[in-house]
Tab-separated table of C-alpha atoms and ligand atoms in Angstrom:
chain	number	residue	atom	x	y	z
A	873	MET	CA	106.317	144.706	63.939
A	874	LEU	CA	104.869	141.180	63.554
A	875	THR	CA	105.707	139.869	60.085
A	876	PRO	CA	104.526	136.634	58.434
A	877	ASN	CA	107.924	135.094	59.378
A	878	PHE	CA	107.060	135.051	63.067
A	879	PRO	CA	106.505	133.235	65.290
A	880	LYS	CA	108.860	130.386	64.402
A	881	LYS	CA	107.897	127.222	66.238
A	882	SER	CA	111.317	125.668	65.652
A	883	LEU	CA	112.896	128.500	67.689
A	884	GLY	CA	110.432	128.233	70.578
A	885	GLN	CA	109.008	131.668	69.835
A	886	HIS	CA	106.273	132.454	72.360
A	887	PHE	CA	106.338	136.209	72.780
A	888	LEU	CA	105.323	137.834	76.045
A	889	LYS	CA	102.351	140.135	75.600
A	890	ASP	CA	101.529	140.852	79.253
A	891	LYS	CA	103.240	144.073	80.350
A	892	ASN	CA	102.836	143.301	84.081
A	893	ILE	CA	104.687	139.995	83.734
A	894	CYS	CA	107.464	141.716	81.752
A	895	ALA	CA	107.769	144.353	84.471
A	896	LYS	CA	107.884	141.665	87.200
A	897	ILE	CA	110.722	139.858	85.405
A	898	VAL	CA	112.756	143.032	84.933
A	899	LYS	CA	112.114	144.082	88.556
A	900	ALA	CA	113.483	140.724	89.768
A	901	LEU	CA	116.838	141.684	88.222
A	902	ASN	CA	117.122	144.624	90.609
A	903	LEU	CA	119.161	146.588	88.064
A	904	GLU	CA	121.701	149.164	89.178
A	905	PRO	CA	123.738	151.711	87.197
A	906	GLU	CA	126.956	149.652	87.326
A	907	ASP	CA	125.365	146.393	86.065
A	908	THR	CA	126.132	144.628	82.809
A	909	VAL	CA	122.995	142.978	81.458
A	910	LEU	CA	122.687	140.184	78.917
A	911	GLU	CA	119.288	139.216	77.554
A	912	ILE	CA	119.021	135.822	75.866
A	913	GLY	CA	116.439	135.633	73.074
A	914	PRO	CA	115.067	139.211	72.977
A	915	GLY	CA	112.541	138.166	70.310
A	916	ARG	CA	110.257	141.077	69.509
A	917	GLY	CA	111.631	143.071	72.426
A	918	ALA	CA	108.954	142.583	75.121
A	919	LEU	CA	111.625	142.626	77.852
A	920	THR	CA	114.253	144.463	75.834
A	921	PHE	CA	112.366	147.764	75.662
A	922	LEU	CA	111.907	147.718	79.460
A	923	LEU	CA	115.528	146.750	80.040
A	924	GLU	CA	116.683	149.591	77.806
A	925	GLU	CA	114.825	152.044	80.059
A	926	SER	CA	116.333	150.585	83.259
A	927	PRO	CA	119.649	151.596	84.830
A	928	TYR	CA	122.713	149.672	83.553
A	929	ARG	CA	126.306	150.263	82.514
A	930	TYR	CA	126.311	147.961	79.513
A	931	PHE	CA	123.446	146.040	77.906
A	932	PHE	CA	123.633	143.431	75.196
A	933	ALA	CA	121.403	140.742	73.784
A	934	LEU	CA	121.881	137.384	72.088
A	935	GLU	CA	119.327	136.279	69.482
A	936	LYS	CA	119.544	133.316	67.109
A	937	ASP	CA	116.860	134.366	64.631
A	938	TRP	CA	118.396	136.519	61.875
A	939	ASP	CA	114.995	137.846	60.793
A	940	LEU	CA	114.306	139.064	64.322
A	941	CYS	CA	117.818	140.535	64.526
A	942	LEU	CA	117.062	142.693	61.472
A	943	VAL	CA	113.844	143.949	63.050
A	944	LEU	CA	115.510	144.577	66.418
A	945	ARG	CA	118.335	146.524	64.741
A	946	GLN	CA	115.744	148.837	63.212
A	947	GLU	CA	113.650	149.232	66.322
A	948	LEU	CA	116.483	149.440	68.850
A	949	PRO	CA	119.445	150.887	66.922
A	950	PHE	CA	121.541	151.366	70.079
A	951	LEU	CA	121.152	147.791	71.297
A	952	ASN	CA	124.374	145.745	71.267
A	953	LEU	CA	122.945	142.733	69.521
A	954	ILE	CA	124.829	139.494	68.954
A	955	CYS	CA	123.071	137.430	66.335
A	956	ALA	CA	124.185	133.936	67.323
A	957	ASP	CA	123.069	130.617	68.731
A	958	GLY	CA	123.252	130.569	72.531
A	959	LEU	CA	123.943	126.832	72.448
A	960	PHE	CA	127.327	127.514	70.855
A	961	PHE	CA	128.156	130.652	72.799
A	962	ASP	CA	131.374	130.624	74.826
A	963	TRP	CA	129.903	131.560	78.235
A	964	LYS	CA	133.351	131.523	79.877
A	965	ARG	CA	134.153	134.746	78.008
A	966	LEU	CA	131.653	136.606	80.169
A	967	ASN	CA	133.524	135.831	83.384
A	968	ARG	CA	135.525	139.032	82.928
A	969	PHE	CA	132.411	141.160	83.530
A	970	LYS	CA	131.726	142.402	87.017
A	971	LYS	CA	128.139	142.767	88.188
A	972	LEU	CA	126.789	140.678	85.317
A	973	LYS	CA	123.067	139.929	85.299
A	974	LEU	CA	121.359	137.602	82.823
A	975	VAL	CA	117.739	137.498	81.827
A	976	GLY	CA	115.548	135.759	79.287
A	977	ASN	CA	112.263	134.159	78.464
A	978	LEU	CA	114.112	131.105	77.191
A	979	PRO	CA	113.080	129.072	74.154
A	980	TYR	CA	111.564	125.952	75.760
A	981	ASN	CA	113.019	123.513	73.265
A	982	VAL	CA	116.614	124.372	74.225
A	983	ALA	CA	116.248	125.822	77.739
A	984	SER	CA	117.781	122.816	79.536
A	985	PRO	CA	121.008	122.549	77.466
A	986	LEU	CA	121.329	126.349	77.490
A	987	LEU	CA	121.134	126.475	81.296
A	988	TRP	CA	123.462	123.471	81.545
A	989	ASN	CA	126.124	125.313	79.528
A	990	ILE	CA	125.624	128.725	81.119
A	991	PHE	CA	125.898	127.629	84.748
A	992	GLY	CA	128.624	125.081	84.043
A	993	GLU	CA	130.850	127.788	82.543
A	994	LEU	CA	129.842	131.086	84.091
A	995	PHE	CA	130.713	131.820	87.706
A	996	SER	CA	131.153	135.589	87.897
A	997	TYR	CA	127.508	136.619	87.431
A	998	GLU	CA	125.569	138.290	90.190
A	999	LEU	CA	122.172	136.845	89.407
A	1000	ALA	CA	120.126	135.471	86.544
A	1001	VAL	CA	116.370	135.550	85.968
A	1002	PHE	CA	115.023	133.048	83.450
A	1003	MET	CA	111.587	131.882	82.402
A	1004	VAL	CA	111.241	128.207	81.473
A	1005	GLN	CA	108.487	125.635	81.161
A	1006	LYS	CA	106.974	124.975	84.635
A	1007	GLU	CA	107.915	121.274	84.617
A	1008	VAL	CA	111.523	122.164	83.814
A	1009	ALA	CA	111.564	124.689	86.675
A	1010	GLU	CA	110.304	121.964	89.030
A	1011	ARG	CA	113.116	119.673	87.903
A	1012	ILE	CA	115.691	122.429	88.358
A	1013	VAL	CA	114.798	123.071	92.014
A	1014	ALA	CA	113.930	119.459	92.961
A	1015	LYS	CA	115.702	118.037	96.021
A	1016	PRO	CA	117.100	114.496	96.510
A	1017	GLY	CA	114.332	111.961	97.045
A	1018	ASN	CA	111.889	113.897	94.857
A	1019	LYS	CA	110.518	112.246	91.701
A	1020	GLN	CA	111.603	115.249	89.611
A	1021	TYR	CA	115.196	115.145	90.901
A	1022	GLY	CA	117.664	114.258	88.158
A	1023	LEU	CA	120.635	115.246	86.032
A	1024	LEU	CA	119.572	118.861	85.559
A	1025	SER	CA	118.760	119.387	89.265
A	1026	VAL	CA	122.138	118.099	90.418
A	1027	TRP	CA	124.165	119.989	87.822
A	1028	LEU	CA	122.421	123.328	88.203
A	1029	GLN	CA	122.253	123.142	92.009
A	1030	PHE	CA	125.928	122.226	92.129
A	1031	PHE	CA	126.865	125.481	90.415
A	1032	SER	CA	124.021	127.787	91.413
A	1033	LYS	CA	121.229	128.392	93.904
A	1034	PRO	CA	117.971	128.372	91.901
A	1035	LYS	CA	114.615	129.490	93.290
A	1036	VAL	CA	111.170	129.666	91.656
A	1037	LEU	CA	109.787	133.204	91.847
A	1038	PHE	CA	106.364	132.822	90.226
A	1039	SER	CA	104.453	130.907	87.556
A	1040	VAL	CA	102.486	132.253	84.620
A	1041	PRO	CA	99.625	130.852	82.511
A	1042	PRO	CA	99.848	130.256	78.731
A	1043	GLY	CA	97.580	133.246	78.006
A	1044	VAL	CA	100.346	135.802	78.672
A	1045	PHE	CA	102.141	134.746	75.460
A	1046	PHE	CA	101.541	135.000	71.745
A	1047	PRO	CA	101.094	132.330	70.560
A	1048	PRO	CA	100.100	130.646	73.842
A	1049	PRO	CA	102.166	127.530	74.603
A	1050	LYS	CA	100.436	124.334	75.744
A	1051	VAL	CA	102.057	124.511	79.175
A	1052	TYR	CA	102.483	126.812	82.172
A	1053	SER	CA	105.782	128.626	82.667
A	1054	SER	CA	107.813	129.618	85.718
A	1055	VAL	CA	110.293	132.387	86.372
A	1056	LEU	CA	113.379	131.416	88.338
A	1057	VAL	CA	116.180	133.389	89.911
A	1058	PHE	CA	119.676	131.865	90.071
A	1059	TYR	CA	122.432	133.015	92.415
A	1060	PRO	CA	126.004	131.769	92.028
A	1061	ARG	CA	127.494	129.171	94.385
A	1062	GLN	CA	131.200	129.534	94.941
A	1063	VAL	CA	132.512	126.150	93.802
A	1064	GLU	CA	136.159	125.330	93.343
A	1065	ILE	CA	136.308	122.839	90.502
A	1066	SER	CA	138.824	122.306	87.698
A	1067	THR	CA	137.875	121.724	84.069
A	1068	GLY	CA	138.860	118.050	84.396
A	1069	GLU	CA	136.739	117.611	87.525
A	1070	LYS	CA	133.796	119.267	85.785
A	1071	LYS	CA	134.097	116.789	82.912
A	1072	SER	CA	134.185	113.894	85.406
A	1073	LEU	CA	131.075	115.187	87.160
A	1074	GLN	CA	129.261	115.529	83.832
A	1075	LYS	CA	130.201	111.987	82.819
A	1076	CYS	CA	129.258	110.605	86.246
A	1077	LEU	CA	125.807	112.230	86.162
A	1078	LYS	CA	125.086	111.021	82.642
A	1079	VAL	CA	126.118	107.425	83.388
A	1080	VAL	CA	124.384	107.208	86.769
A	1081	PHE	CA	121.081	108.824	85.768
A	1082	GLN	CA	120.818	106.646	82.674
A	1083	GLN	CA	120.085	103.792	85.086
A	1084	ARG	CA	118.273	105.744	87.778
A	1085	ARG	CA	116.112	102.800	88.919
A	1086	LYS	CA	119.151	100.638	89.769
A	1087	GLN	CA	121.261	100.542	92.915
A	1088	LEU	CA	124.495	102.510	92.799
A	1089	GLN	CA	126.681	99.408	93.176
A	1090	LYS	CA	125.004	97.803	90.155
A	1091	ILE	CA	125.309	100.942	88.015
A	1092	LEU	CA	129.009	101.242	88.780
A	1093	TYR	CA	129.570	97.522	88.235
A	1094	ASN	CA	127.934	97.838	84.789
A	1095	TYR	CA	130.119	100.846	83.970
A	1096	LEU	CA	133.455	99.797	85.480
A	1097	GLY	CA	133.259	96.015	85.157
A	1098	TYR	CA	134.264	95.336	88.765
A	1099	LYS	CA	132.645	95.508	92.211
A	1100	VAL	CA	133.031	98.699	94.213
A	1101	GLU	CA	131.029	98.059	97.393
A	1102	GLU	CA	133.961	98.634	99.728
A	1103	GLU	CA	135.093	101.742	97.900
A	1104	LEU	CA	131.578	103.154	98.111
A	1105	GLU	CA	131.477	102.476	101.837
A	1106	SER	CA	134.826	104.214	102.255
A	1107	LEU	CA	133.203	107.246	100.577
A	1108	ASN	CA	130.394	107.023	103.133
A	1109	LEU	CA	127.944	105.972	100.428
A	1110	ASP	CA	125.481	103.123	100.787
A	1111	PRO	CA	126.128	100.730	97.836
A	1112	LYS	CA	122.398	99.976	97.705
A	1113	VAL	CA	121.338	103.609	97.372
A	1114	ARG	CA	119.550	104.753	94.185
A	1115	PRO	CA	120.735	107.841	92.262
A	1116	GLU	CA	117.763	110.016	93.224
A	1117	ALA	CA	118.837	109.928	96.900
A	1118	LEU	CA	122.346	111.314	96.281
A	1119	SER	CA	123.275	114.955	96.825
A	1120	GLY	CA	125.451	117.037	94.499
A	1121	GLU	CA	128.386	116.593	96.895
A	1122	ASP	CA	127.894	112.793	96.841
A	1123	PHE	CA	128.023	112.855	93.044
A	1124	PHE	CA	131.137	114.983	93.123
A	1125	ARG	CA	132.929	112.452	95.380
A	1126	LEU	CA	131.802	109.631	93.078
A	1127	ALA	CA	132.991	111.551	90.022
A	1128	LEU	CA	136.463	112.132	91.473
A	1129	LYS	CA	136.839	108.476	92.435
A	1130	PHE	CA	135.430	106.601	89.430
A	1131	PHE	CA	135.053	108.887	86.386
B	2315	SAM	N1	112.092	137.622	74.968
B	2315	SAM	C1	110.998	137.527	74.018
B	2315	SAM	C2	109.688	137.583	74.758
B	2315	SAM	O1	109.681	137.302	75.970
B	2315	SAM	O2	108.687	137.908	74.138
B	2315	SAM	C3	111.084	136.238	73.191
B	2315	SAM	C4	111.092	134.962	73.983
B	2315	SAM	S1	110.906	133.512	72.986
B	2315	SAM	C5	110.239	132.397	74.158
B	2315	SAM	C6	112.566	132.891	72.833
B	2315	SAM	C7	113.503	133.705	71.976
B	2315	SAM	O3	114.778	133.047	71.917
B	2315	SAM	C8	113.068	133.880	70.537
B	2315	SAM	O4	113.278	135.197	70.143
B	2315	SAM	C9	113.973	132.922	69.742
B	2315	SAM	O5	114.188	133.325	68.414
B	2315	SAM	C10	115.243	132.965	70.568
B	2315	SAM	N2	116.066	131.746	70.454
B	2315	SAM	C11	115.646	130.494	70.146
B	2315	SAM	N3	116.680	129.637	70.172
B	2315	SAM	C12	117.777	130.368	70.509
B	2315	SAM	C13	119.149	130.052	70.694
B	2315	SAM	N4	119.591	128.801	70.549
B	2315	SAM	N5	120.012	131.064	71.000
B	2315	SAM	C14	119.554	132.341	71.157
B	2315	SAM	N6	118.269	132.696	70.996
B	2315	SAM	C15	117.382	131.725	70.675
């Protein structure tokens, strides 16, 4: 199946070649006959073939690479394949599915923005199992006060409950990447938030984490042009605190007040 066109570095193509790891990822999905499954980036089908053999009600896959889509259509003629870029996919459309489960060995170069979009827009899924670069996984699950804690941690933990399941060495892929990878499971968090509030939170996180070494009062002064010490205190926030000490709920209160 491997043709001279693959792997494409620009599309983060590191194909899984270890059958045990593939089986562990699929097992983590705990598939049941009434599930709808979406695989992101099926590639050469390492997970796809196993998923096809598992119980599900509806299974579809999203792949950006047209060359791979042609191959997949030949090899898996019954697969519902959407040949499109996940970065431009309208994830909200999937909220109508019940018992939706997502899975993918994500392309490392776009894993963070993909996850940002997916969990910011999708709330009806049951669980998601994704493989990403180990360092990215550490950032995703990092807690306030941790060096790794940042924009991605706050956003993803605001909308979901992520947990690292296991890590894998470069040798399980072809071609091997330079880094280790980790598999995470995400469960939804029931958050009531409007589209406007979501935009405010996004803006707040981007502004605040751009100056993560500064005190909150200074960051907001730079952004707003006036002092907000008293307003911060009325929100129960220490004006001298630095962004990495704030929880998702703290950011949400800040977003509603100032952004
Ligand atoms: N699932 C396969 C495996 O584990 O062997 C392939 C994983 S490979 C790391 C990532 C896959 O995502 C590739 O097939 C790549 O073409 C695809 N991909 C890259 N960028 C994408 C995007 N923006 N949207 C959808 N798929 C993308």
